[in-house]
XYZ file of C-alpha atoms in Angstrom:
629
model
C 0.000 0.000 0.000
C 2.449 2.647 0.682
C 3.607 1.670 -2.673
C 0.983 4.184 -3.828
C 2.302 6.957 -1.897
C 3.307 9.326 -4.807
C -0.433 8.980 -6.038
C -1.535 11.379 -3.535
C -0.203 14.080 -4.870
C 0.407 12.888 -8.138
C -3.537 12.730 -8.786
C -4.725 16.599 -7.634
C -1.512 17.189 -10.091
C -2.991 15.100 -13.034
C -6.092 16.859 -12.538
C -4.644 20.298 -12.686
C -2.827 19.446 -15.787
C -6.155 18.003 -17.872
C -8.140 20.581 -16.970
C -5.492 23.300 -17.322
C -4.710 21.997 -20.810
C -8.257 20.801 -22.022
C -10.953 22.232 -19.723
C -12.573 24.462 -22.333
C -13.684 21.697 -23.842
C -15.210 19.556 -20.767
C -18.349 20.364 -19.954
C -19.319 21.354 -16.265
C -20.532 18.223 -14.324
C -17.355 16.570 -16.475
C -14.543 19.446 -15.091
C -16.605 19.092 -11.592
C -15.693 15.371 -11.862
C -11.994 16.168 -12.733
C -11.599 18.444 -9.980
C -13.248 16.412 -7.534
C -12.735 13.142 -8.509
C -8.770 13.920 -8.383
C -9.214 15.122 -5.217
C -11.404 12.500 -3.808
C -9.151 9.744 -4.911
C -6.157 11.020 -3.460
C -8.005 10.957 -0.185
C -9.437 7.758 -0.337
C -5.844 6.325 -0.923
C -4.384 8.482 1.718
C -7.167 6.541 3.905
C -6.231 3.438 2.747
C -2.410 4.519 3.720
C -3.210 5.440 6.734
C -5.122 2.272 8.091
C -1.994 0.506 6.886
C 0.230 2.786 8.830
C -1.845 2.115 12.148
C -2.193 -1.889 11.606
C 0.997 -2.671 10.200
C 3.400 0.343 10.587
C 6.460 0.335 8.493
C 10.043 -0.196 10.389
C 11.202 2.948 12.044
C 7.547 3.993 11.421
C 8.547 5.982 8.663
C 8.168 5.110 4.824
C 11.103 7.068 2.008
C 9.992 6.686 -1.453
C 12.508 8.201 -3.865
C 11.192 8.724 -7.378
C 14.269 9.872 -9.259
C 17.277 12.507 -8.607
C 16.091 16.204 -9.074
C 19.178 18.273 -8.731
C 22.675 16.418 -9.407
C 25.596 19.031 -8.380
C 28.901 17.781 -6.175
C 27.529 17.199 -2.770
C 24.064 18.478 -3.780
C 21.678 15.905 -4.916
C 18.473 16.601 -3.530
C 15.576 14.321 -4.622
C 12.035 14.230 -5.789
C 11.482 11.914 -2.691
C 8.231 11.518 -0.213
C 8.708 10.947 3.499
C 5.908 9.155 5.516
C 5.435 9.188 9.466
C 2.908 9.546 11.992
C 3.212 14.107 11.408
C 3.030 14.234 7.565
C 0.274 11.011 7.319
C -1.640 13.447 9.949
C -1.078 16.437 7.374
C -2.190 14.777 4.637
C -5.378 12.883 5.570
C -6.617 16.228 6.736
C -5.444 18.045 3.337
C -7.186 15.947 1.338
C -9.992 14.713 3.155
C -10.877 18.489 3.657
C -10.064 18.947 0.728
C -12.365 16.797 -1.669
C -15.447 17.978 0.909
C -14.405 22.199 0.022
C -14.453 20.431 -3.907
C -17.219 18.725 -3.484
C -18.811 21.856 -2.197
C -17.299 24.089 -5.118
C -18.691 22.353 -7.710
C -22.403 23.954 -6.972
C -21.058 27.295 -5.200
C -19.092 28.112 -8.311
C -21.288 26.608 -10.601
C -22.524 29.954 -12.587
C -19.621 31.541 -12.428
C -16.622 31.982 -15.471
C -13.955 30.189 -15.567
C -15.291 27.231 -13.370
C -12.764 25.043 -15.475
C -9.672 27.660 -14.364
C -10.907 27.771 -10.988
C -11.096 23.702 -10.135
C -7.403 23.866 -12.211
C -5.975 26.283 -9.402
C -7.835 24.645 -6.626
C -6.374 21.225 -7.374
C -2.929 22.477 -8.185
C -3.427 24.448 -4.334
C -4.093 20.755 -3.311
C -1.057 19.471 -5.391
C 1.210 21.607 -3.595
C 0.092 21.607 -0.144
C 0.455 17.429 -0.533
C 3.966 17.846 -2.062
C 5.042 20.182 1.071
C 4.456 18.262 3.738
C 5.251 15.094 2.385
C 8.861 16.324 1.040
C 11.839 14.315 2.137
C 14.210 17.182 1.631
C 13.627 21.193 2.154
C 14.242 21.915 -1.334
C 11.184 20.037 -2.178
C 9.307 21.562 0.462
C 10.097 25.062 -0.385
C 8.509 23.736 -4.281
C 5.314 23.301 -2.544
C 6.032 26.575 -0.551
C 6.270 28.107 -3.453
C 3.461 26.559 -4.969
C 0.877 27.275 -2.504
C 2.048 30.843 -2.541
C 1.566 31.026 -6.295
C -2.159 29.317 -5.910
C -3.472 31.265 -3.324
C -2.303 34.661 -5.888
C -3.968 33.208 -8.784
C -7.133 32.248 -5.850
C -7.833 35.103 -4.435
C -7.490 37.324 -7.380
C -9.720 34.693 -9.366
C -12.239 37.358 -10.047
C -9.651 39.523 -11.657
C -12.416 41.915 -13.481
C -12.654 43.854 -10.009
C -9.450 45.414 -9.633
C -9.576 45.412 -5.542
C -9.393 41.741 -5.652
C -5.880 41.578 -8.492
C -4.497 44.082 -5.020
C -5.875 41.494 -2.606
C -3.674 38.724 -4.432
C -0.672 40.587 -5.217
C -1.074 42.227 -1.242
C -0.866 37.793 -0.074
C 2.190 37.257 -2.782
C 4.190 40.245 -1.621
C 3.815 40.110 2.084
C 4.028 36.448 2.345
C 7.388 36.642 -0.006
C 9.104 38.449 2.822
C 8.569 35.317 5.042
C 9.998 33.159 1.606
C 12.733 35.412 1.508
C 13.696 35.125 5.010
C 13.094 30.695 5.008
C 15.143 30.741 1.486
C 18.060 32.530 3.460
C 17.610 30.089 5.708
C 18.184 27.135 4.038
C 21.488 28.419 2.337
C 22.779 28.800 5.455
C 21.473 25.529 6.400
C 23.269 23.915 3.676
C 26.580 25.607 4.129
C 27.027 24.484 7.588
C 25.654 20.859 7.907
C 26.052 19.977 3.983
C 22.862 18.956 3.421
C 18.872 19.516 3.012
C 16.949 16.279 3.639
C 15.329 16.998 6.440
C 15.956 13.784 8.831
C 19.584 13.820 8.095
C 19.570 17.558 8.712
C 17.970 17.657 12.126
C 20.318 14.689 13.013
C 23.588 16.778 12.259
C 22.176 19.761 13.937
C 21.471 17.823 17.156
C 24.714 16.389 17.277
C 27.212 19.283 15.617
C 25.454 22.377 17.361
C 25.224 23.053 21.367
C 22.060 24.756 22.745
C 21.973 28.088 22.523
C 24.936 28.295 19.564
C 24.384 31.191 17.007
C 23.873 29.471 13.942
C 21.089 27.582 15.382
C 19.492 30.720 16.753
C 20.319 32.252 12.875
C 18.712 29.288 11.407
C 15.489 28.852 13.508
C 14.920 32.722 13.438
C 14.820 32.141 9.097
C 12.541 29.666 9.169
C 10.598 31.594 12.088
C 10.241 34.403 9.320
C 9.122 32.053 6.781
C 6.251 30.723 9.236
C 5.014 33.924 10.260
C 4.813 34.815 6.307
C 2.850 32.019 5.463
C 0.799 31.469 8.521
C -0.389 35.219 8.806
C 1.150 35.922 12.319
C 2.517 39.431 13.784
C 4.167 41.151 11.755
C 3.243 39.725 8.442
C -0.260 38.623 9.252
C -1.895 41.630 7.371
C -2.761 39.684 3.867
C -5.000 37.055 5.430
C -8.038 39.439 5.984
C -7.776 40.799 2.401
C -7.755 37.406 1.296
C -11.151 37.329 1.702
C -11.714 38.839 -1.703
C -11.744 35.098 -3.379
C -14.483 32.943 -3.552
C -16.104 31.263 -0.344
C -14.609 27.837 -1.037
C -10.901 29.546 -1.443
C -11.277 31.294 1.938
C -12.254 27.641 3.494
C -9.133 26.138 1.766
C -6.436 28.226 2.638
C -7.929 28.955 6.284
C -8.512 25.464 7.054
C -6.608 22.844 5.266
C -3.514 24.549 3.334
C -1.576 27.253 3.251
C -1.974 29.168 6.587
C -0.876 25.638 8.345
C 2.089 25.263 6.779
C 3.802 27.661 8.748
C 3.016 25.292 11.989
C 3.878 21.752 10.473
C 7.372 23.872 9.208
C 8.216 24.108 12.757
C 7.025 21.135 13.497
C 8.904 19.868 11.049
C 11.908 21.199 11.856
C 11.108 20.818 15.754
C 14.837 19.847 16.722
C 16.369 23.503 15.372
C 13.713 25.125 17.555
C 14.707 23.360 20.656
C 18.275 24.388 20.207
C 17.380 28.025 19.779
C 15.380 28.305 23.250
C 14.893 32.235 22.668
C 13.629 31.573 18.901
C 11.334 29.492 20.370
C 10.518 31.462 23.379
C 9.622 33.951 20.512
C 7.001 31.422 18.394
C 5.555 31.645 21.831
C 5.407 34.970 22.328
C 4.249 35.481 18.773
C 1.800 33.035 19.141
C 0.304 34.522 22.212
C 0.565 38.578 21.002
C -1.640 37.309 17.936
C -4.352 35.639 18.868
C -5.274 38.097 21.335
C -5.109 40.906 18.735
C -7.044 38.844 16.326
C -9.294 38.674 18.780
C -9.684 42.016 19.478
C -10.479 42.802 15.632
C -12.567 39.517 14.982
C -15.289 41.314 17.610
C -15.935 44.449 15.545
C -15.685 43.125 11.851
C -19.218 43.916 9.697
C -18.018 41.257 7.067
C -18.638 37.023 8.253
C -15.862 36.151 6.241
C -13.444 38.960 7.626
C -14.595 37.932 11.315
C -13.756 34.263 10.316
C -10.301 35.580 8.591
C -9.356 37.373 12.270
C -10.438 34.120 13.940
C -8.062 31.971 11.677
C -5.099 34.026 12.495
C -5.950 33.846 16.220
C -6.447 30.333 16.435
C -3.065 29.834 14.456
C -1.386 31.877 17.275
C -2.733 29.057 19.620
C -0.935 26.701 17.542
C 1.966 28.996 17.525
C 1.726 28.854 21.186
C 1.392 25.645 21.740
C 4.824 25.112 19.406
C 6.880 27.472 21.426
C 6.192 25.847 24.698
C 7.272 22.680 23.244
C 3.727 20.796 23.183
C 4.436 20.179 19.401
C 1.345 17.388 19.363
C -1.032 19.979 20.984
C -0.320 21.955 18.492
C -0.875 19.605 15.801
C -3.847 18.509 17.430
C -5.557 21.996 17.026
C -4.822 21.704 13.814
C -6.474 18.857 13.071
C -9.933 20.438 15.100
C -9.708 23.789 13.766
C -9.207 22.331 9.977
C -12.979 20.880 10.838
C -14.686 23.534 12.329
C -12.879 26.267 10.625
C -13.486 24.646 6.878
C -17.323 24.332 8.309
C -17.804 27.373 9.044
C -16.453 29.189 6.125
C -18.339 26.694 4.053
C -21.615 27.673 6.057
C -20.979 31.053 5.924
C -20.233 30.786 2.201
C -23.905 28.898 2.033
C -25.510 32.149 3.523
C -23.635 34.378 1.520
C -25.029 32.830 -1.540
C -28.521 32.639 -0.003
C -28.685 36.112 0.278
C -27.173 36.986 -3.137
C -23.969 37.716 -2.182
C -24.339 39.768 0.953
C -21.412 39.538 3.104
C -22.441 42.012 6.168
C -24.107 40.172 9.496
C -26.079 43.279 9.996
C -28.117 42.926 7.213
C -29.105 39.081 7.544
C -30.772 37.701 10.677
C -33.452 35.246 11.143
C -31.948 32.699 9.293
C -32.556 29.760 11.442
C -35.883 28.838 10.447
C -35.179 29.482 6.585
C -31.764 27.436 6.532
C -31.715 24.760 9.344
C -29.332 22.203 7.861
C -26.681 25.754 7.293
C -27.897 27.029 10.852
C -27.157 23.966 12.868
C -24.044 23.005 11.185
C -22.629 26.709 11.604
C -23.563 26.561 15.631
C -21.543 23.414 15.825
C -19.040 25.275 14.036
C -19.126 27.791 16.500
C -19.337 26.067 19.448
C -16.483 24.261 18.681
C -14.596 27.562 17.659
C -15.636 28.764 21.353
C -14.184 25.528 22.690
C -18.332 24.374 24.386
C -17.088 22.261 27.051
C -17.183 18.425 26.700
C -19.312 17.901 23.346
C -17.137 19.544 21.503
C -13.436 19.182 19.240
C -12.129 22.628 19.842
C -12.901 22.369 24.100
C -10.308 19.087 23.821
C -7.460 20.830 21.725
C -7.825 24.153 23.177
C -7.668 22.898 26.683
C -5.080 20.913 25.767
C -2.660 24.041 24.670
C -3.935 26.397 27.495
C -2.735 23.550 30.341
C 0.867 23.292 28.627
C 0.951 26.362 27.997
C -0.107 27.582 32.015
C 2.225 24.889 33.073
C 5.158 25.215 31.040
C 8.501 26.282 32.124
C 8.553 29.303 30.138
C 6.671 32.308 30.293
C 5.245 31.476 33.670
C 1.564 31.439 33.755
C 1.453 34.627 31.477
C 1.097 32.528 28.250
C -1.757 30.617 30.197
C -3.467 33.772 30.787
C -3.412 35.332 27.312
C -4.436 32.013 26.144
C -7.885 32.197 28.687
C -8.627 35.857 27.194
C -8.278 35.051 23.917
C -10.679 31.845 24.654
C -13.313 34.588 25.872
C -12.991 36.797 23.343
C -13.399 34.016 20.552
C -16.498 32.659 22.153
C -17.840 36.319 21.830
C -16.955 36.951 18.352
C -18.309 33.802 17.074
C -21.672 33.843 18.941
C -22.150 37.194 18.120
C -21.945 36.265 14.466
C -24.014 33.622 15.036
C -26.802 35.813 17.060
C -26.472 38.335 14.628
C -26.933 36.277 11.845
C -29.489 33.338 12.607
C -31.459 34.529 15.146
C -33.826 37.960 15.655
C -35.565 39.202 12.552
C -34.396 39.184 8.762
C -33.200 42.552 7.665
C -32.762 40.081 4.007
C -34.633 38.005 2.697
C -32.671 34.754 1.439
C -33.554 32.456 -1.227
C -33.050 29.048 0.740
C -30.421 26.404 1.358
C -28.043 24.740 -1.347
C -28.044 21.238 -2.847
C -26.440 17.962 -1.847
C -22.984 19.100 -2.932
C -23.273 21.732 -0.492
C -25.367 20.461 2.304
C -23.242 16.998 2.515
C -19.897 18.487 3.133
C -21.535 21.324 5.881
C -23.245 17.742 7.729
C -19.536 15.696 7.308
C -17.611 18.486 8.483
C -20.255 19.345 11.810
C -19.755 15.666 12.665
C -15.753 15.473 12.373
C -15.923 18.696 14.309
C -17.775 17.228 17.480
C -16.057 13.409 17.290
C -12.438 14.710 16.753
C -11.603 15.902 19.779
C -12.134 12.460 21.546
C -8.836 11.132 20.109
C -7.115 13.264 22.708
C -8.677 13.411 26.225
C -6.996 15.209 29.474
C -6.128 13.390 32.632
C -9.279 14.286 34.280
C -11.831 13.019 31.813
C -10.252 9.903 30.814
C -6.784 10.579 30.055
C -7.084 9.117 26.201
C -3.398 9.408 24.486
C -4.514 8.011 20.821
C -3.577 11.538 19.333
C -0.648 11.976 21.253
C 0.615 8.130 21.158
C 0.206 7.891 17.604
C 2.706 11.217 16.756
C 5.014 10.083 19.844
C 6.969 7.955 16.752
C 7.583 11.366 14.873
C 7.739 14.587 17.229
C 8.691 14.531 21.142
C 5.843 13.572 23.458
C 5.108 15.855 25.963
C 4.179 13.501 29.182
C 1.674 14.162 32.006
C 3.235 16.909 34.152
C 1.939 19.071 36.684
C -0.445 19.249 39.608
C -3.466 17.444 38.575
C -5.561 19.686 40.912
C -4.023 22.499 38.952
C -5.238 21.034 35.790
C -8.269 20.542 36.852
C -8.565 24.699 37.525
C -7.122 25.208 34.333
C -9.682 23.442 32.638
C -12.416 24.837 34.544
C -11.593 28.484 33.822
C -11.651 26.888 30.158
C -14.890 26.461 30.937
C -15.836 29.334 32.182
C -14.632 31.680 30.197
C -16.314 29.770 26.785
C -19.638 30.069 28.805
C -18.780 33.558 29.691
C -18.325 35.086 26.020
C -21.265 33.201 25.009
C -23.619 34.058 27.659
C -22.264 38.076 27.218
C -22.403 37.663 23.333
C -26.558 36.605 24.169
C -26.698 39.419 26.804
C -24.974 41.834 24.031
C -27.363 41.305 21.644
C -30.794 40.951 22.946
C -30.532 43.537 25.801
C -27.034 45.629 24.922
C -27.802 46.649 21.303
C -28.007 50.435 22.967
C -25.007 49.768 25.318
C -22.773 48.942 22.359
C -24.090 52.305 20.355
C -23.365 54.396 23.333
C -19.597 52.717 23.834
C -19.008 52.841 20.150
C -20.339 56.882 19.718
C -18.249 57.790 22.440
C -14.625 59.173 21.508
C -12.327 56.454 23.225
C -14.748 53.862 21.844
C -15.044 55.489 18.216
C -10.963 55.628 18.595
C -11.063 51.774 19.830
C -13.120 50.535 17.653
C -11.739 52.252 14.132
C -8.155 51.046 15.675
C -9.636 47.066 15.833
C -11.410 47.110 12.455
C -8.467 48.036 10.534
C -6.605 45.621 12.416
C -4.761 47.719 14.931
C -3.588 50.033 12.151
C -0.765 47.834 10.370
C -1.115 48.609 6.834
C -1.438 52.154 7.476
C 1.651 51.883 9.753
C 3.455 49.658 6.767
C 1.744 52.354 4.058
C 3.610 55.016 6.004
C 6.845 53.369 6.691
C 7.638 51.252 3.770
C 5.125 51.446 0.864
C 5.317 55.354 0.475
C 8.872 56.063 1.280
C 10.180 53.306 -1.487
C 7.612 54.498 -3.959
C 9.535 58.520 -3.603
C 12.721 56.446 -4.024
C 12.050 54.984 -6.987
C 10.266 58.425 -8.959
C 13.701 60.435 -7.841
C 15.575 57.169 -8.716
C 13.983 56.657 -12.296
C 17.312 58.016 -14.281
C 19.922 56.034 -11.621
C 23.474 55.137 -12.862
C 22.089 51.691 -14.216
C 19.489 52.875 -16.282
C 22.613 55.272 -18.119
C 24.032 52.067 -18.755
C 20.957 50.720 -20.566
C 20.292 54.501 -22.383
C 23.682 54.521 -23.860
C 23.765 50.945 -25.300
C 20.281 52.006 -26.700
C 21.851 55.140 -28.282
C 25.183 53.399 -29.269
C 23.017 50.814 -30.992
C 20.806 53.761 -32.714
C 24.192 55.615 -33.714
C 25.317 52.337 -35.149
C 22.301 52.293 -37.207
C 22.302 55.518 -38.728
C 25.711 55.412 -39.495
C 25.846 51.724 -41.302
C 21.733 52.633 -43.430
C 24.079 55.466 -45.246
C 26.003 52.653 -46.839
C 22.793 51.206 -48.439
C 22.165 53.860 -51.022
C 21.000 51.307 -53.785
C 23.917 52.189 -56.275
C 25.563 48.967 -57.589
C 28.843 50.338 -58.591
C 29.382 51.696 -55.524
C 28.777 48.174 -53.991
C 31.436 46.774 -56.421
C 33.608 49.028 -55.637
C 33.556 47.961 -52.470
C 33.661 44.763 -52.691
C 36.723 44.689 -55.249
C 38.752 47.261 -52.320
C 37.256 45.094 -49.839
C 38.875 41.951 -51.838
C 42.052 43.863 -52.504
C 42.463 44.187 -48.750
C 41.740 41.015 -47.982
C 44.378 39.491 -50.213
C 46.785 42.313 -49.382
C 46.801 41.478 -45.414
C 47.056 37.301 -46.113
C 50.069 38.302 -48.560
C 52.016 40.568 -45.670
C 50.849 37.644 -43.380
């Protein structure tokens, strides 16, 4: 079975490639059944794979497949080659399992829009790459799909390219998140240069045994990839495209929120775990990244107008858990969330994507309301969604990996109890945003009128994904509800398990301020919004409010802080720049050239003695230096 490993991403790849080259000619239910089908079968081998993996697991638990030699120079022969274990079998099932549901759901979404044949080509390609990324053997590969989800998510999000705002949402994801590239490229030359090599298990092995704790070049190293992380995975400083983002379609939004490319950043580190742990301030700073974002994501998540901008601020605070979770050294907790929040996430921006369309395209919660009655199957599957999002205690996926991170990261050895903390605000302030959204948009009276629920291909994913989003969380119970290790047992072969630790009274306060603080947000989200409408006006009118509130919704001011500091002061460089020393270079060639020209067309004057005279001197010459010679 594992055999059939380079199928996986082989077949989203085959699919991008027929319907690239010959989807004008498909019809729609045939391109829908490219585009899914690809998909689809990709994740029903990587099922297959993964039973195999759990029954029988390869020795070492770990499976190399080498296809052929990419790159053949001296000591560097990196390889199209796939690496299996328990952390990229994890990444995959949920990249394409996800995957085919946002495909199955695209193929009725999109289905009256142009270019549905160009848009199922980039989604599977998106697919193609994510696969190829985390199943890379070396980090030249890797950085391929890197690059490759980086180029998807441009040609995504600027999909409808008519409306020029959307071509400067895409090129605003490409050009932020190439500062993180930038910074992971750097990184890997320097990588190279010091421990000869790029595939990755052979890497971390040299590092653990050539570098000390602490050294410099580790610190360089991990801060590189750091930078490449918080590109990709939309975390402070670079975390400024994801909102914009939102300018694709609904089923774009779910895939690069839930399932690809704002997750790679996490399995990177994850990845690359060992670097981390011998650069204990870089990973002191994932922490502290971690925690800064998700509680200003928070923040702006509460006053966003727009569903899919309030689900855009939650995905970059819930990836700041993750981040969290990484830098305190609970890589499976991490990993974990990510599994949960790649189900409830990728349900609710498919739910939210089912109202939108509903309502003809009407993105703002303020004008919708009283949906619940009108789409039940979208309601209920959104307030599972939701609840998981808030982390409802017991019944839900989120509660398990969220409490999970906010006990390691309360009892971790770093940061004190402060990471703890900012984790249990941010846990009340996502239960409020999300319950206001949901308040706001299924319940009271409709300020729209919609025009009902979707088909199968939209209502089956929505039902699939509420389901994996309540069930998922009982792979990985705490100590005082069962203590169930499946999650954490199965990645113990491929990242370092974190072991019970701590006071188990302590835990058990932990998890009920967990608690309390999910019940909190949602019972002050209810209070807000059937008895504080006027409260909220009054807070909002005044001038601190009006000041707060303006600073949130633009996302505490970063891209007019970036406008200000880097956008305007290199666009004056390059008008008084224009004529630089280079571009003399390039004038004068072009004049030389010109010159040339004008001087050699006077020799063409169309007289034919003139041209034998000059070839007969010409000839006289000729002979004349071969004589002297």
């Amino acid at each position: 079975m594992f055999a059939l490993l380079w199928l996986i991403p082989a077949l989203p790849l085959a699919g991008f490639i027929m319907l690239a080259l010959g989807g004008r000619r498909l019809s729609r239910p045939a391109i829908a059944a490219v585009g899914v089908g690809s998909v689809s079968l990709a994740a029903a081998i990587a099922v297959l794979i993964t039973v195999t993996f759990i029954i029988a697991p390869p020795p070492g638990h770990a499976v190399t497949q080498t296809l052929w030699s990419w790159i053949v120079v001296s000591d560097f022969t990196p390889k199209i080659a796939f690496y299996l274990d328990a952390l990229s079998l994890v990444m995959v099932i949920v990249v394409t399992v996800v995957g085919a549901l946002i495909h199955l759901y695209s193929s009725e979404f999109m289905i009256k829009e142009e270019g549905y044949s160009r848009f199922f080509a980039y989604m599977n390609l998106f697919v193609a790459s994510m696969l190829t990324l985390v199943l890379a053997d070396n980090l030249v590969l890797l950085y391929l799909g890197w690059e490759g989800v980086g180029l998807c998510s441009y040609l995504l999000i600027g999909f409808w390219y008519a409306n020029p705002a959307n071509g400067q949402a895409a090129q605003k994801a490409f050009i932020v998140t190439r500062i993180g590239d930038t910074a992971m490229a750097i990184g890997l030359f320097l990588l190279f240069s010091r421990l000869g090599t790029l595939d990755i298990q052979a890497l971390m092995s040299r590092a653990m045994t050539e570098w000390p704790v602490g050294s410099g070049v580790a610190v360089a190293a991990a801060a590189l990839l750091l930078g490449g992380a918080v590109g990709k995975s939309a975390q402070l400083p670079l975390q400024t495209w994801l909102p914009d983002a939102m300018a694709g379609p609904t089923p774009v939004s779910a895939l690069i929120h839930a399932a690809t490319m704002v997750t790679a950043g996490v399995y990177l580190i994850a990845r690359t775990h060992v670097l981390f742990t011998l650069a204990p301030v870089v990973q002191l700073a994932v922490a502290a990244i971690g925690a800064v974002t998700l509680l200003l994501a928070g923040c702006s998540a509460l006053v966003q107008r727009d569903i899919k901008r309030v689900l855009a601020y939650s995905t970059i605070s819930q990836i700041g858990y993750m981040f969290l979770a990484l830098g305190v050294g609970a890589w499976s907790a991490a990993i974990f969330h990510f599994v949960t929040h790649a189900c409830f996430k990728a349900l609710l921006f498919l739910a939210a994507g089912s109202v939108i369309l509903s309502l003809h395209h009407e993105h703002d919660i303020f004008r919708m309301g009283g949906l619940r009655r009108q789409m039940p199957v979208t309601f209920w599957t959104f307030l599972i969604g939701g609840a998981s999002l808030a982390g409802a205690p017991l019944v839900t996926a989120g509660f398990y990996s969220k409490d999970w991170i906010l006990w390691e990261a309360w009892s971790a050895p770093v940061g004190g109890s402060w990471f703890g903390w900012a984790g249990l605000i941010g846990a009340l302030l996502t239960a409020l945003y999300i319950f206001r959204v949901i308040f706001q948009v299924f319940f009271g009276e409709a300020a729209t009128q919609g025009g009902g629920e979707g088909g199968r291909a939209i209502r089956i994913p929505l039902v699939v994904l509420a389901a994996l989003s309540v069930v998922a969380g009982f792979l990985e119970l705490p100590r005082t509800l069962g203590h169930v290790t499946l999650f954490s047992g199965f990645l113990e072969t491929a990242m370092p398990a974190v072991g019970a630790h701590g006071d188990l009274g302590e835990e058990l306060m932990v998890q009920g301020l967990a608690i309390a603080v999910s019940l909190i947000g949602i019972a002050l989200a209810a209070l807000l919004f059937w008895w504080g409408q006027r409260l909220v006006e009054g807070v909002t009118r005044s001038a601190i409010g009006a000041g707060m509130h303006r600073l949130w919704f633009t996302g505490w001011g970063f891209d007019w802080l970036y406008d200000h500091l880097v956008v305007r002061p290199f666009l004056w460089l390059a008008r008084i720049n224009k004529d630089d020393v280079i571009d003399t270079i390039y004038t004068g060639t072009a004049g030389l050239s010109g010159l040339s020209h004008r001087l050699l067309s006077r020799t063409q004057s169309g007289q034919l003695r003139r041209y034998a005279a000059m070839i007969a001197a010409g000839s006289v010459v000729i002979l004349a230096l071969a004589l002297l010679s």
